[in-house]
mmCIF file of C-alpha atoms and ligand atoms in Angstrom:
data_model
loop_
_atom_site.group_PDB
_atom_site.id
_atom_site.type_symbol
_atom_site.label_atom_id
_atom_site.label_comp_id
_atom_site.label_asym_id
_atom_site.label_seq_id
_atom_site.Cartn_x
_atom_site.Cartn_y
_atom_site.Cartn_z
ATOM 1 C CA ILE A 1 0.000 0.000 0.000
ATOM 2 C CA ARG A 2 0.960 3.582 -0.598
ATOM 3 C CA ILE A 3 0.170 6.473 1.734
ATOM 4 C CA ILE A 4 0.458 9.860 0.012
ATOM 5 C CA SER A 5 2.067 12.118 2.560
ATOM 6 C CA ILE A 6 4.293 15.109 3.333
ATOM 7 C CA PHE A 7 7.571 14.758 5.235
ATOM 8 C CA LYS A 8 10.427 17.001 6.230
ATOM 9 C CA ARG A 9 12.930 15.570 3.801
ATOM 10 C CA ASP A 10 15.998 15.647 6.048
ATOM 11 C CA SER A 11 14.414 13.998 9.080
ATOM 12 C CA ILE A 12 12.468 10.942 8.115
ATOM 13 C CA GLN A 13 12.242 8.605 11.086
ATOM 14 C CA PRO A 14 11.751 4.807 10.903
ATOM 15 C CA LEU A 15 8.059 3.971 10.718
ATOM 16 C CA HIS A 16 5.828 0.923 10.652
ATOM 17 C CA CYS A 17 2.374 0.222 9.279
ATOM 18 C CA LEU A 18 -0.298 -1.308 11.441
ATOM 19 C CA PHE A 19 -3.301 -2.757 9.604
ATOM 20 C CA CYS A 20 -6.848 -3.304 10.589
ATOM 21 C CA CYS A 21 -7.723 -6.696 9.103
ATOM 22 C CA VAL A 22 -11.354 -7.752 8.845
ATOM 23 C CA ASP A 23 -11.293 -9.667 12.129
ATOM 24 C CA HIS A 24 -8.062 -8.686 13.872
ATOM 25 C CA LEU A 25 -5.236 -6.148 14.170
ATOM 26 C CA SER A 26 -2.116 -7.154 12.262
ATOM 27 C CA ASP A 27 1.479 -7.268 13.369
ATOM 28 C CA THR A 28 3.312 -4.221 12.066
ATOM 29 C CA THR A 29 5.280 -4.217 8.809
ATOM 30 C CA PRO A 30 8.195 -1.842 8.113
ATOM 31 C CA ALA A 31 7.542 1.297 6.041
ATOM 32 C CA THR A 32 9.718 2.731 3.283
ATOM 33 C CA VAL A 33 9.373 6.458 2.630
ATOM 34 C CA LEU A 34 9.906 7.494 -1.015
ATOM 35 C CA VAL A 35 10.514 11.222 -1.467
ATOM 36 C CA HIS A 36 9.160 12.548 -4.791
ATOM 37 C CA SER A 37 11.982 14.011 -6.866
ATOM 38 C CA ASP A 38 10.115 17.292 -7.492
ATOM 39 C CA HIS A 39 10.258 19.211 -4.206
ATOM 40 C CA PHE A 40 11.627 22.510 -5.609
ATOM 41 C CA ASP A 41 14.222 22.581 -2.809
ATOM 42 C CA PHE A 42 11.688 23.261 -0.066
ATOM 43 C CA PRO A 43 12.410 21.519 3.265
ATOM 44 C CA TYR A 44 9.134 19.575 3.075
ATOM 45 C CA GLY A 45 8.124 17.438 0.119
ATOM 46 C CA THR A 46 5.542 14.980 -1.142
ATOM 47 C CA THR A 47 6.277 11.393 -0.166
ATOM 48 C CA ASP A 48 4.851 7.922 -0.613
ATOM 49 C CA VAL A 49 4.966 5.703 2.456
ATOM 50 C CA MET A 50 5.099 2.128 1.133
ATOM 51 C CA CYS A 51 4.182 -0.930 3.238
ATOM 52 C CA GLN A 52 3.508 -4.616 2.638
ATOM 53 C CA ILE A 53 0.120 -5.891 3.732
ATOM 54 C CA PRO A 54 0.801 -8.832 6.100
ATOM 55 C CA HIS A 55 -0.173 -12.359 5.057
ATOM 56 C CA ASN A 56 -3.604 -13.536 6.084
ATOM 57 C CA CYS A 57 -4.791 -10.005 6.564
ATOM 58 C CA SER A 58 -7.761 -8.810 4.587
ATOM 59 C CA ALA A 59 -6.835 -5.205 5.235
ATOM 60 C CA THR A 60 -9.429 -2.460 5.423
ATOM 61 C CA HIS A 61 -7.513 0.331 7.197
ATOM 62 C CA VAL A 62 -3.939 1.332 7.943
ATOM 63 C CA THR A 63 -2.168 3.605 10.383
ATOM 64 C CA LEU A 64 1.468 4.642 10.803
ATOM 65 C CA VAL A 65 3.357 4.059 14.039
ATOM 66 C CA PRO A 66 6.864 5.205 14.993
ATOM 67 C CA ASP A 67 7.930 1.828 16.401
ATOM 68 C CA THR A 68 6.448 -1.626 16.787
ATOM 69 C CA MET A 69 4.270 -0.629 19.757
ATOM 70 C CA ARG A 70 0.499 -0.367 19.421
ATOM 71 C CA PRO A 71 -0.639 3.275 19.390
ATOM 72 C CA THR A 72 -3.245 4.384 21.918
ATOM 73 C CA ASN A 73 -5.405 6.512 19.659
ATOM 74 C CA PRO A 74 -4.580 5.787 16.003
ATOM 75 C CA THR A 75 -5.925 7.624 12.949
ATOM 76 C CA TRP A 76 -7.169 4.886 10.642
ATOM 77 C CA LEU A 77 -6.969 5.539 6.908
ATOM 78 C CA PRO A 78 -9.252 3.418 4.711
ATOM 79 C CA LEU A 79 -7.568 1.427 1.908
ATOM 80 C CA ARG A 80 -8.685 2.423 -1.598
ATOM 81 C CA ASN A 81 -7.997 1.311 -5.167
ATOM 82 C CA LYS A 82 -7.857 -2.377 -4.356
ATOM 83 C CA LYS A 83 -9.540 -3.351 -7.625
ATOM 84 C CA ILE A 84 -7.630 -3.876 -10.831
ATOM 85 C CA ILE A 85 -8.946 -1.546 -13.550
ATOM 86 C CA GLU A 86 -10.183 -3.667 -16.459
ATOM 87 C CA LYS A 87 -9.467 -2.597 -19.978
ATOM 88 C CA ASN A 88 -13.043 -1.838 -21.015
ATOM 89 C CA LYS A 89 -14.305 -0.642 -17.655
ATOM 90 C CA ARG A 90 -17.193 1.839 -17.673
ATOM 91 C CA PHE A 91 -16.377 4.728 -15.388
ATOM 92 C CA GLU A 92 -18.666 7.000 -13.444
ATOM 93 C CA PHE A 93 -16.935 9.991 -15.082
ATOM 94 C CA ASN A 94 -15.043 10.278 -18.350
ATOM 95 C CA PHE A 95 -13.072 13.349 -17.266
ATOM 96 C CA THR A 96 -12.162 14.773 -13.852
ATOM 97 C CA VAL A 97 -10.335 18.088 -13.497
ATOM 98 C CA CYS A 98 -8.061 18.473 -10.472
ATOM 99 C CA ILE A 99 -7.789 22.075 -9.260
ATOM 100 C CA SER A 100 -4.966 22.064 -6.775
ATOM 101 C CA THR A 101 -4.995 24.436 -3.834
ATOM 102 C CA LEU A 102 -7.166 27.458 -3.999
ATOM 103 C CA PHE A 103 -5.357 29.930 -1.744
ATOM 104 C CA GLY A 104 -4.728 33.572 -0.907
ATOM 105 C CA GLY A 105 -8.420 34.527 -0.931
ATOM 106 C CA TYR A 106 -8.727 33.885 -4.692
ATOM 107 C CA ASN A 107 -12.038 35.439 -5.746
ATOM 108 C CA ASN A 108 -12.243 35.364 -9.541
ATOM 109 C CA VAL A 109 -15.881 34.270 -9.528
ATOM 110 C CA LEU A 110 -16.696 35.002 -13.175
ATOM 111 C CA GLN A 111 -13.711 33.114 -14.505
ATOM 112 C CA PHE A 112 -14.440 30.161 -12.239
ATOM 113 C CA ALA A 113 -18.130 29.889 -13.167
ATOM 114 C CA GLN A 114 -17.490 30.254 -16.907
ATOM 115 C CA THR A 115 -14.664 27.755 -16.840
ATOM 116 C CA LEU A 116 -16.738 25.187 -14.925
ATOM 117 C CA GLU A 117 -19.573 25.485 -17.460
ATOM 118 C CA ILE A 118 -17.211 25.100 -20.414
ATOM 119 C CA TYR A 119 -15.642 22.049 -18.759
ATOM 120 C CA ARG A 120 -19.109 20.570 -18.411
ATOM 121 C CA LEU A 121 -19.846 21.105 -22.119
ATOM 122 C CA LEU A 122 -16.523 19.487 -22.991
ATOM 123 C CA GLY A 123 -17.497 16.299 -21.129
ATOM 124 C CA VAL A 124 -16.056 16.848 -17.649
ATOM 125 C CA GLY A 125 -18.126 15.099 -14.958
ATOM 126 C CA ARG A 126 -16.262 16.139 -11.828
ATOM 127 C CA VAL A 127 -14.004 19.004 -10.737
ATOM 128 C CA VAL A 128 -12.095 18.386 -7.503
ATOM 129 C CA VAL A 129 -11.137 21.647 -5.773
ATOM 130 C CA TYR A 130 -8.633 21.676 -2.903
ATOM 131 C CA ASN A 131 -9.660 24.667 -0.823
ATOM 132 C CA ASN A 132 -7.228 26.437 1.433
ATOM 133 C CA SER A 133 -8.849 29.855 1.309
ATOM 134 C CA GLY A 134 -11.083 31.237 -1.394
ATOM 135 C CA GLY A 135 -12.697 34.665 -1.305
ATOM 136 C CA PRO A 136 -16.219 35.001 0.181
ATOM 137 C CA GLU A 137 -18.114 35.243 -3.129
ATOM 138 C CA LEU A 138 -16.158 32.404 -4.699
ATOM 139 C CA SER A 139 -16.891 30.257 -1.649
ATOM 140 C CA ARG A 140 -20.611 30.831 -2.137
ATOM 141 C CA LEU A 141 -20.365 29.860 -5.787
ATOM 142 C CA LEU A 142 -18.399 26.717 -4.975
ATOM 143 C CA HIS A 143 -20.914 25.638 -2.338
ATOM 144 C CA SER A 144 -23.662 25.910 -4.987
ATOM 145 C CA TYR A 145 -21.638 23.881 -7.459
ATOM 146 C CA SER A 146 -20.848 21.257 -4.876
ATOM 147 C CA GLN A 147 -24.520 20.873 -3.916
ATOM 148 C CA GLU A 148 -25.334 20.528 -7.582
ATOM 149 C CA GLY A 149 -22.665 17.813 -7.978
ATOM 150 C CA LEU A 150 -20.085 19.071 -10.500
ATOM 151 C CA VAL A 151 -17.614 20.280 -7.862
ATOM 152 C CA GLU A 152 -16.152 18.128 -5.103
ATOM 153 C CA LEU A 153 -14.662 20.253 -2.332
ATOM 154 C CA VAL A 154 -11.699 18.929 -0.394
ATOM 155 C CA GLN A 155 -10.793 21.160 2.533
ATOM 156 C CA TRP A 156 -7.032 21.685 2.666
ATOM 157 C CA PRO A 157 -6.060 23.711 5.757
ATOM 158 C CA ILE A 158 -2.335 23.075 5.294
ATOM 159 C CA HIS A 159 -1.445 26.344 7.077
ATOM 160 C CA ASN A 160 -2.581 24.738 10.359
ATOM 161 C CA TYR A 161 0.350 22.316 10.105
ATOM 162 C CA LEU A 162 3.075 24.012 8.044
ATOM 163 C CA ASN A 163 4.082 27.421 6.776
ATOM 164 C CA PRO A 164 3.154 26.882 3.097
ATOM 165 C CA SER A 165 4.959 28.898 0.437
ATOM 166 C CA HIS A 166 3.167 31.219 -1.996
ATOM 167 C CA GLY A 167 5.712 30.415 -4.664
ATOM 168 C CA TRP A 168 7.112 27.655 -6.778
ATOM 169 C CA HIS A 169 10.808 27.493 -5.819
ATOM 170 C CA ALA A 170 12.673 27.770 -2.520
ATOM 171 C CA SER A 171 15.359 29.971 -4.087
ATOM 172 C CA GLU A 172 12.804 32.750 -4.632
ATOM 173 C CA PHE A 173 10.089 32.144 -2.039
ATOM 174 C CA SER A 174 10.203 31.398 1.670
ATOM 175 C CA GLY A 175 8.184 28.716 3.392
ATOM 176 C CA ASP A 176 8.141 24.991 4.156
ATOM 177 C CA LEU A 177 6.396 23.570 1.104
ATOM 178 C CA GLN A 178 5.900 24.526 -2.550
ATOM 179 C CA TYR A 179 2.626 26.335 -3.448
ATOM 180 C CA TYR A 180 0.463 25.205 -0.560
ATOM 181 C CA GLY A 181 1.298 21.565 -1.280
ATOM 182 C CA GLN A 182 0.180 21.570 -4.911
ATOM 183 C CA VAL A 183 2.146 18.433 -5.811
ATOM 184 C CA THR A 184 0.616 16.493 -2.921
ATOM 185 C CA THR A 185 -2.940 17.441 -3.851
ATOM 186 C CA LEU A 186 -2.383 16.498 -7.518
ATOM 187 C CA ASN A 187 -1.180 13.048 -6.491
ATOM 188 C CA GLU A 188 -4.076 12.700 -4.071
ATOM 189 C CA CYS A 189 -6.506 13.670 -6.827
ATOM 190 C CA ILE A 190 -5.147 11.063 -9.247
ATOM 191 C CA TYR A 191 -5.531 8.265 -6.693
ATOM 192 C CA ARG A 192 -8.929 9.600 -5.565
ATOM 193 C CA SER A 193 -10.102 9.395 -9.203
ATOM 194 C CA MET A 194 -8.539 6.085 -10.194
ATOM 195 C CA GLU A 195 -11.578 3.841 -9.898
ATOM 196 C CA ARG A 196 -14.145 6.343 -11.030
ATOM 197 C CA SER A 197 -12.724 8.482 -13.858
ATOM 198 C CA ARG A 198 -11.347 7.393 -17.222
ATOM 199 C CA TYR A 199 -9.159 10.486 -17.508
ATOM 200 C CA VAL A 200 -7.834 13.141 -15.147
ATOM 201 C CA LEU A 201 -6.869 16.651 -16.272
ATOM 202 C CA LEU A 202 -4.130 18.366 -14.294
ATOM 203 C CA ASN A 203 -4.564 22.053 -14.977
ATOM 204 C CA ASP A 204 -5.299 25.260 -13.097
ATOM 205 C CA ILE A 205 -8.644 27.060 -12.972
ATOM 206 C CA ASP A 206 -7.416 29.758 -15.356
ATOM 207 C CA GLU A 207 -6.741 27.068 -17.974
ATOM 208 C CA ILE A 208 -9.076 25.156 -20.292
ATOM 209 C CA ILE A 209 -7.867 22.092 -22.182
ATOM 210 C CA MET A 210 -9.635 22.917 -25.429
ATOM 211 C CA PRO A 211 -10.092 20.616 -28.432
ATOM 212 C CA TYR A 212 -10.031 22.508 -31.741
ATOM 213 C CA GLN A 213 -10.997 19.740 -34.185
ATOM 214 C CA HIS A 214 -13.549 17.940 -31.999
ATOM 215 C CA ASP A 215 -16.588 19.268 -30.206
ATOM 216 C CA SER A 216 -15.672 17.737 -26.838
ATOM 217 C CA LEU A 217 -12.884 16.058 -24.928
ATOM 218 C CA THR A 218 -14.897 12.857 -25.224
ATOM 219 C CA SER A 219 -14.725 12.807 -29.036
ATOM 220 C CA LEU A 220 -11.081 13.982 -28.950
ATOM 221 C CA MET A 221 -10.030 11.058 -26.754
ATOM 222 C CA ASP A 222 -12.294 8.588 -28.587
ATOM 223 C CA THR A 223 -10.152 9.467 -31.632
ATOM 224 C CA LEU A 224 -6.713 9.713 -30.006
ATOM 225 C CA GLN A 225 -6.739 6.800 -27.587
ATOM 226 C CA PRO A 226 -7.205 4.030 -30.223
ATOM 227 C CA GLN A 227 -4.319 5.575 -32.209
ATOM 228 C CA HIS A 228 -2.138 5.454 -29.060
ATOM 229 C CA PRO A 229 -3.354 2.369 -27.200
ATOM 230 C CA ASN A 230 -0.420 2.153 -24.762
ATOM 231 C CA THR A 231 -0.428 5.827 -23.871
ATOM 232 C CA GLY A 232 -1.578 6.944 -20.429
ATOM 233 C CA VAL A 233 -0.082 10.458 -20.403
ATOM 234 C CA PHE A 234 -1.132 13.071 -22.968
ATOM 235 C CA ILE A 235 0.884 16.284 -22.924
ATOM 236 C CA ILE A 236 -0.753 19.573 -23.831
ATOM 237 C CA GLN A 237 0.730 22.908 -24.872
ATOM 238 C CA VAL A 238 -0.220 26.012 -22.893
ATOM 239 C CA ILE A 239 -1.043 29.159 -24.893
ATOM 240 C CA ILE A 240 -1.409 32.551 -23.244
ATOM 241 C CA TYR A 241 -4.530 34.665 -23.786
ATOM 242 C CA PRO A 242 -3.688 38.009 -22.135
ATOM 243 C CA LYS A 243 -6.075 40.805 -21.285
ATOM 244 C CA LYS A 244 -6.522 42.929 -24.409
ATOM 245 C CA THR A 245 -9.077 45.669 -24.721
ATOM 246 C CA ALA A 246 -10.108 45.883 -28.351
ATOM 247 C CA GLU A 247 -13.288 46.376 -30.329
ATOM 248 C CA GLU A 248 -13.631 42.657 -30.967
ATOM 249 C CA SER A 249 -13.023 41.563 -27.364
ATOM 250 C CA ASN A 250 -15.659 44.057 -26.154
ATOM 251 C CA LYS A 251 -18.238 41.909 -27.942
ATOM 252 C CA GLY A 252 -17.753 39.268 -25.247
ATOM 253 C CA TYR A 253 -19.077 41.653 -22.590
ATOM 254 C CA VAL A 254 -22.114 40.499 -20.559
ATOM 255 C CA ASP A 255 -23.948 43.311 -18.819
ATOM 256 C CA ALA A 256 -25.743 41.124 -16.233
ATOM 257 C CA TRP A 257 -22.398 40.165 -14.708
ATOM 258 C CA LYS A 258 -20.993 43.651 -14.208
ATOM 259 C CA GLN A 259 -21.214 43.509 -10.382
ATOM 260 C CA VAL A 260 -19.649 40.061 -10.098
ATOM 261 C CA PRO A 261 -15.989 39.844 -8.959
ATOM 262 C CA GLY A 262 -13.448 38.573 -11.456
ATOM 263 C CA PHE A 263 -13.020 38.832 -15.217
ATOM 264 C CA ASN A 264 -15.008 37.523 -18.162
ATOM 265 C CA ILE A 265 -12.996 34.990 -20.169
ATOM 266 C CA LEU A 266 -15.223 35.519 -23.230
ATOM 267 C CA GLN A 267 -13.190 38.702 -23.669
ATOM 268 C CA ARG A 268 -9.930 36.724 -23.855
ATOM 269 C CA ILE A 269 -9.871 36.136 -27.600
ATOM 270 C CA TYR A 270 -6.295 37.057 -28.502
ATOM 271 C CA TRP A 271 -3.295 34.836 -27.969
ATOM 272 C CA GLU A 272 0.382 35.560 -28.137
ATOM 273 C CA ASP A 273 3.280 33.697 -29.706
ATOM 274 C CA ARG A 274 5.652 31.955 -27.380
ATOM 275 C CA ASN A 275 9.055 33.417 -26.857
ATOM 276 C CA LYS A 276 11.211 30.682 -28.366
ATOM 277 C CA ASP A 277 14.025 31.319 -25.873
ATOM 278 C CA GLN A 278 11.917 30.664 -22.819
ATOM 279 C CA TYR A 279 10.786 27.460 -21.177
ATOM 280 C CA HIS A 280 7.076 26.900 -21.766
ATOM 281 C CA PRO A 281 5.615 24.332 -19.425
ATOM 282 C CA HIS A 282 2.958 21.868 -20.479
ATOM 283 C CA LYS A 283 0.008 20.433 -18.628
ATOM 284 C CA MET A 284 -1.340 16.888 -18.762
ATOM 285 C CA LEU A 285 -4.375 14.736 -19.374
ATOM 286 C CA VAL A 286 -3.759 11.255 -17.937
ATOM 287 C CA GLN A 287 -5.350 7.876 -17.395
ATOM 288 C CA PRO A 288 -4.989 7.763 -13.616
ATOM 289 C CA SER A 289 -4.134 4.050 -13.337
ATOM 290 C CA PHE A 290 -1.071 4.662 -15.566
ATOM 291 C CA VAL A 291 0.411 7.188 -13.120
ATOM 292 C CA GLU A 292 2.352 6.271 -10.016
ATOM 293 C CA GLN A 293 3.735 9.705 -9.076
ATOM 294 C CA THR A 294 3.058 13.046 -10.704
ATOM 295 C CA SER A 295 4.457 16.546 -10.609
ATOM 296 C CA ILE A 296 2.814 19.629 -12.122
ATOM 297 C CA HIS A 297 4.206 19.702 -15.656
ATOM 298 C CA GLN A 298 5.298 16.082 -16.015
ATOM 299 C CA VAL A 299 4.709 12.703 -14.439
ATOM 300 C CA LEU A 300 7.562 11.381 -12.288
ATOM 301 C CA LYS A 301 6.729 7.670 -12.493
ATOM 302 C CA ALA A 302 4.264 6.147 -14.927
ATOM 303 C CA PHE A 303 3.478 3.031 -16.901
ATOM 304 C CA GLY A 304 3.027 3.076 -20.674
ATOM 305 C CA GLU A 305 3.883 5.847 -23.082
ATOM 306 C CA SER A 306 3.473 9.615 -23.342
ATOM 307 C CA TYR A 307 2.195 11.500 -26.355
ATOM 308 C CA LYS A 308 2.260 15.227 -27.069
ATOM 309 C CA ILE A 309 -1.043 16.258 -28.667
ATOM 310 C CA PRO A 310 -0.482 18.585 -31.661
ATOM 311 C CA GLU A 311 -1.257 22.178 -30.709
ATOM 312 C CA LYS A 312 -3.713 22.644 -33.585
ATOM 313 C CA MET A 313 -5.741 19.687 -32.382
ATOM 314 C CA CYS A 314 -5.850 20.675 -28.710
ATOM 315 C CA HIS A 315 -4.147 23.239 -26.516
ATOM 316 C CA ILE A 316 -4.689 25.041 -23.246
ATOM 317 C CA VAL A 317 -6.470 28.374 -23.344
ATOM 318 C CA HIS A 318 -4.718 30.126 -20.477
ATOM 319 C CA SER A 319 -6.530 33.322 -19.414
ATOM 320 C CA VAL A 320 -3.714 34.772 -17.363
ATOM 321 C CA THR A 321 -4.399 37.037 -14.405
ATOM 322 C CA ASN A 322 -1.143 38.963 -14.191
ATOM 323 C CA HIS A 323 0.822 39.601 -17.312
ATOM 324 C CA PRO A 324 3.707 42.041 -17.321
ATOM 325 C CA ILE A 325 3.847 43.225 -20.952
ATOM 326 C CA GLU A 326 0.797 44.255 -22.946
ATOM 327 C CA ARG A 327 1.475 43.702 -26.636
ATOM 328 C CA PRO A 328 0.017 45.699 -29.537
ATOM 329 C CA LEU A 329 -2.856 44.099 -31.445
ATOM 330 C CA GLU A 330 -0.678 43.433 -34.516
ATOM 331 C CA GLU A 331 1.442 41.030 -32.490
ATOM 332 C CA LEU A 332 -1.548 39.005 -31.283
ATOM 333 C CA HIS A 333 -3.692 36.371 -33.003
ATOM 334 C CA LEU A 334 -7.470 36.255 -32.914
ATOM 335 C CA ASP A 335 -9.123 33.047 -31.689
ATOM 336 C CA LYS A 336 -12.833 33.018 -30.909
ATOM 337 C CA ARG A 337 -13.108 29.323 -30.068
ATOM 338 C CA LEU A 338 -14.583 30.160 -26.632
ATOM 339 C CA TRP A 339 -17.480 31.875 -28.389
ATOM 340 C CA ASP A 340 -18.623 28.517 -29.802
ATOM 341 C CA PHE A 341 -19.803 27.861 -26.225
ATOM 342 C CA LYS A 342 -21.169 31.359 -25.552
ATOM 343 C CA ASP A 343 -24.868 30.736 -26.109
ATOM 344 C CA ARG A 344 -24.886 27.735 -23.813
ATOM 345 C CA VAL A 345 -22.506 29.140 -21.197
ATOM 346 C CA ILE A 346 -24.014 32.588 -20.583
ATOM 347 C CA PRO A 347 -27.465 31.430 -19.323
ATOM 348 C CA ARG A 348 -25.912 28.610 -17.225
ATOM 349 C CA VAL A 349 -23.438 30.975 -15.566
ATOM 350 C CA THR A 350 -26.143 33.540 -14.890
ATOM 351 C CA GLU A 351 -28.313 30.846 -13.309
ATOM 352 C CA MET A 352 -25.478 29.599 -11.082
ATOM 353 C CA LEU A 353 -24.601 33.179 -10.026
ATOM 354 C CA ARG A 354 -28.253 33.750 -9.180
ATOM 355 C CA ARG A 355 -28.422 30.550 -7.107
ATOM 356 C CA ALA A 356 -25.333 31.612 -5.193
ATOM 357 C CA GLY A 357 -26.937 35.015 -4.545
ATOM 358 C CA LEU A 358 -24.250 36.847 -6.496
ATOM 359 C CA LEU A 359 -26.370 38.888 -8.886
ATOM 360 C CA SER A 360 -27.122 42.323 -7.506
ATOM 361 C CA SER A 361 -30.875 42.048 -8.126
ATOM 362 C CA GLU A 362 -33.450 39.643 -9.451
ATOM 363 C CA GLU A 363 -34.262 42.088 -12.257
ATOM 364 C CA GLU A 364 -30.836 41.684 -13.689
ATOM 365 C CA ALA A 365 -31.349 37.948 -13.879
ATOM 366 C CA ASP A 366 -34.801 38.424 -15.423
ATOM 367 C CA ARG A 367 -33.575 40.914 -17.976
ATOM 368 C CA ILE A 368 -31.304 38.474 -19.667
ATOM 369 C CA ASN A 369 -33.529 35.400 -19.307
HETATM 370 C C1 NAG B 1 -2.433 -18.127 7.074
HETATM 371 O O1 NAG B 1 -3.567 -18.871 7.399
HETATM 372 C C2 NAG B 1 -3.446 -20.250 7.021
HETATM 373 C C3 NAG B 1 -4.784 -20.946 7.277
HETATM 374 O O2 NAG B 1 -5.433 -20.374 8.377
HETATM 375 C C4 NAG B 1 -2.294 -20.896 7.778
HETATM 376 O O3 NAG B 1 -2.137 -22.252 7.404
HETATM 377 C C5 NAG B 1 -1.019 -20.141 7.457
HETATM 378 O O4 NAG B 1 0.058 -20.635 8.236
HETATM 379 C C6 NAG B 1 -1.193 -18.657 7.744
HETATM 380 N N1 NAG B 1 -0.026 -17.922 7.255
HETATM 381 C C7 NAG B 1 0.609 -17.007 7.956
HETATM 382 C C8 NAG B 1 1.786 -16.376 7.305
HETATM 383 O O5 NAG B 1 0.264 -16.688 9.082
HETATM 384 C C1 NAG B 2 -18.197 8.555 -21.613
HETATM 385 O O1 NAG B 2 -17.893 8.566 -22.980
HETATM 386 C C2 NAG B 2 -18.510 7.559 -23.746
HETATM 387 C C3 NAG B 2 -17.998 7.665 -25.162
HETATM 388 O O2 NAG B 2 -16.625 7.439 -25.165
HETATM 389 C C4 NAG B 2 -20.022 7.734 -23.668
HETATM 390 O O3 NAG B 2 -20.660 6.693 -24.366
HETATM 391 C C5 NAG B 2 -20.449 7.712 -22.202
HETATM 392 O O4 NAG B 2 -21.826 7.987 -22.115
HETATM 393 C C6 NAG B 2 -19.686 8.752 -21.402
HETATM 394 N N1 NAG B 2 -19.959 8.595 -19.974
HETATM 395 C C7 NAG B 2 -20.327 9.605 -19.196
HETATM 396 C C8 NAG B 2 -20.526 9.301 -17.761
HETATM 397 O O5 NAG B 2 -20.467 10.743 -19.623
HETATM 398 C C1 NAG B 3 -12.479 27.407 1.986
HETATM 399 O O1 NAG B 3 -11.725 27.493 3.156
HETATM 400 C C2 NAG B 3 -11.934 28.698 3.882
HETATM 401 C C3 NAG B 3 -10.927 28.741 5.015
HETATM 402 O O2 NAG B 3 -10.994 27.582 5.776
HETATM 403 C C4 NAG B 3 -13.376 28.738 4.353
HETATM 404 O O3 NAG B 3 -13.624 29.938 5.047
HETATM 405 C C5 NAG B 3 -14.294 28.665 3.141
HETATM 406 O O4 NAG B 3 -15.640 28.600 3.544
HETATM 407 C C6 NAG B 3 -13.969 27.439 2.320
HETATM 408 N N1 NAG B 3 -14.722 27.483 1.075
HETATM 409 C C7 NAG B 3 -15.295 26.416 0.554
HETATM 410 C C8 NAG B 3 -16.000 26.622 -0.728
HETATM 411 O O5 NAG B 3 -15.271 25.317 1.062
#
């Protein structure tokens, strides 16, 4: 068994696993702690605690103990993913998006609601959100979405245990652990989804994995997977759609949303070329049972092959929040792919904002209905 965990990398003590078998407690078995190679030099990192299940134990739960003594008040973790995934299994969801660690009072309500509705149209059945701290309006929206079933909220109060970093690398940012434990939550999300979702998308909320030659992710993967039968990791190019005020982008404006915090991604219709000298990270769409350990831009340990999807077929529409240089229109390219979803997205978003009590008055909702 594998326990996804966080350890201080330079002080890992010897540990043992104690199992709850159906009818008895087991003897302990020794634990091995594997530190994930991507820790970005922070003192704490994601780890896998690996233990053998003892013979003659039909294990249901496990706990970790520092020596071979029985603990007085153990925390029992239930064992998951005991079934082998069959080749033609029917899953509860085709696609799950993992949104790692919402933190710092993030409150971009409009972007979040629009993105969730576009995901839904693309075939996504579940969006797992790890919540450290979202802004008050965004929290209301997420509670509505979780009642309705698209969003699964996982509370992630990591600041009660560690001093999480706001940044990606220890050389530039202080703290115990990279980005509020983003790598840990991504691994947790993959294992959480293994028995119930055919694919898992590892991207941020300001990113949409968008097919350009298919009308949904379902038809994209129904085409690609048979061409790449042994592939479990699909790599996707990120393209930046900066804020650009222009006549054309103004046409994405929706008056009913003017009081709602955040920005309207329907106005993000220009993209910029990549600077060829810079590193441009990718994001991933994976079959969860192919992945053993993941990082943010690549998997660390996986079975099977990887395939980079051609950019013209599918890329990430990244509606960036902060962008240092605003380029002139002549240097940008127009792409109105998001508008293909406009007529279906606008009424759905308005309805969800209304349910969350985020429209300033009922009249505004009525006016556009
Ligand atoms: C497991 O149980 C069987 C039958 O009860 C017994 O013969 C065997 O010795 C046990 N094995 C271990 C490792 O305890
Ligand atoms: C998943 O996709 C298949 C087509 O590949 C479709 O037949 C099925 O209904 C989808 N399942 C869900 C839960 O959307
Ligand atoms: C997210 O966490 C914060 C801080 O614990 C909490 O106040 C807020 O209600 C949570 N939001 C959601 C949607 O769970």
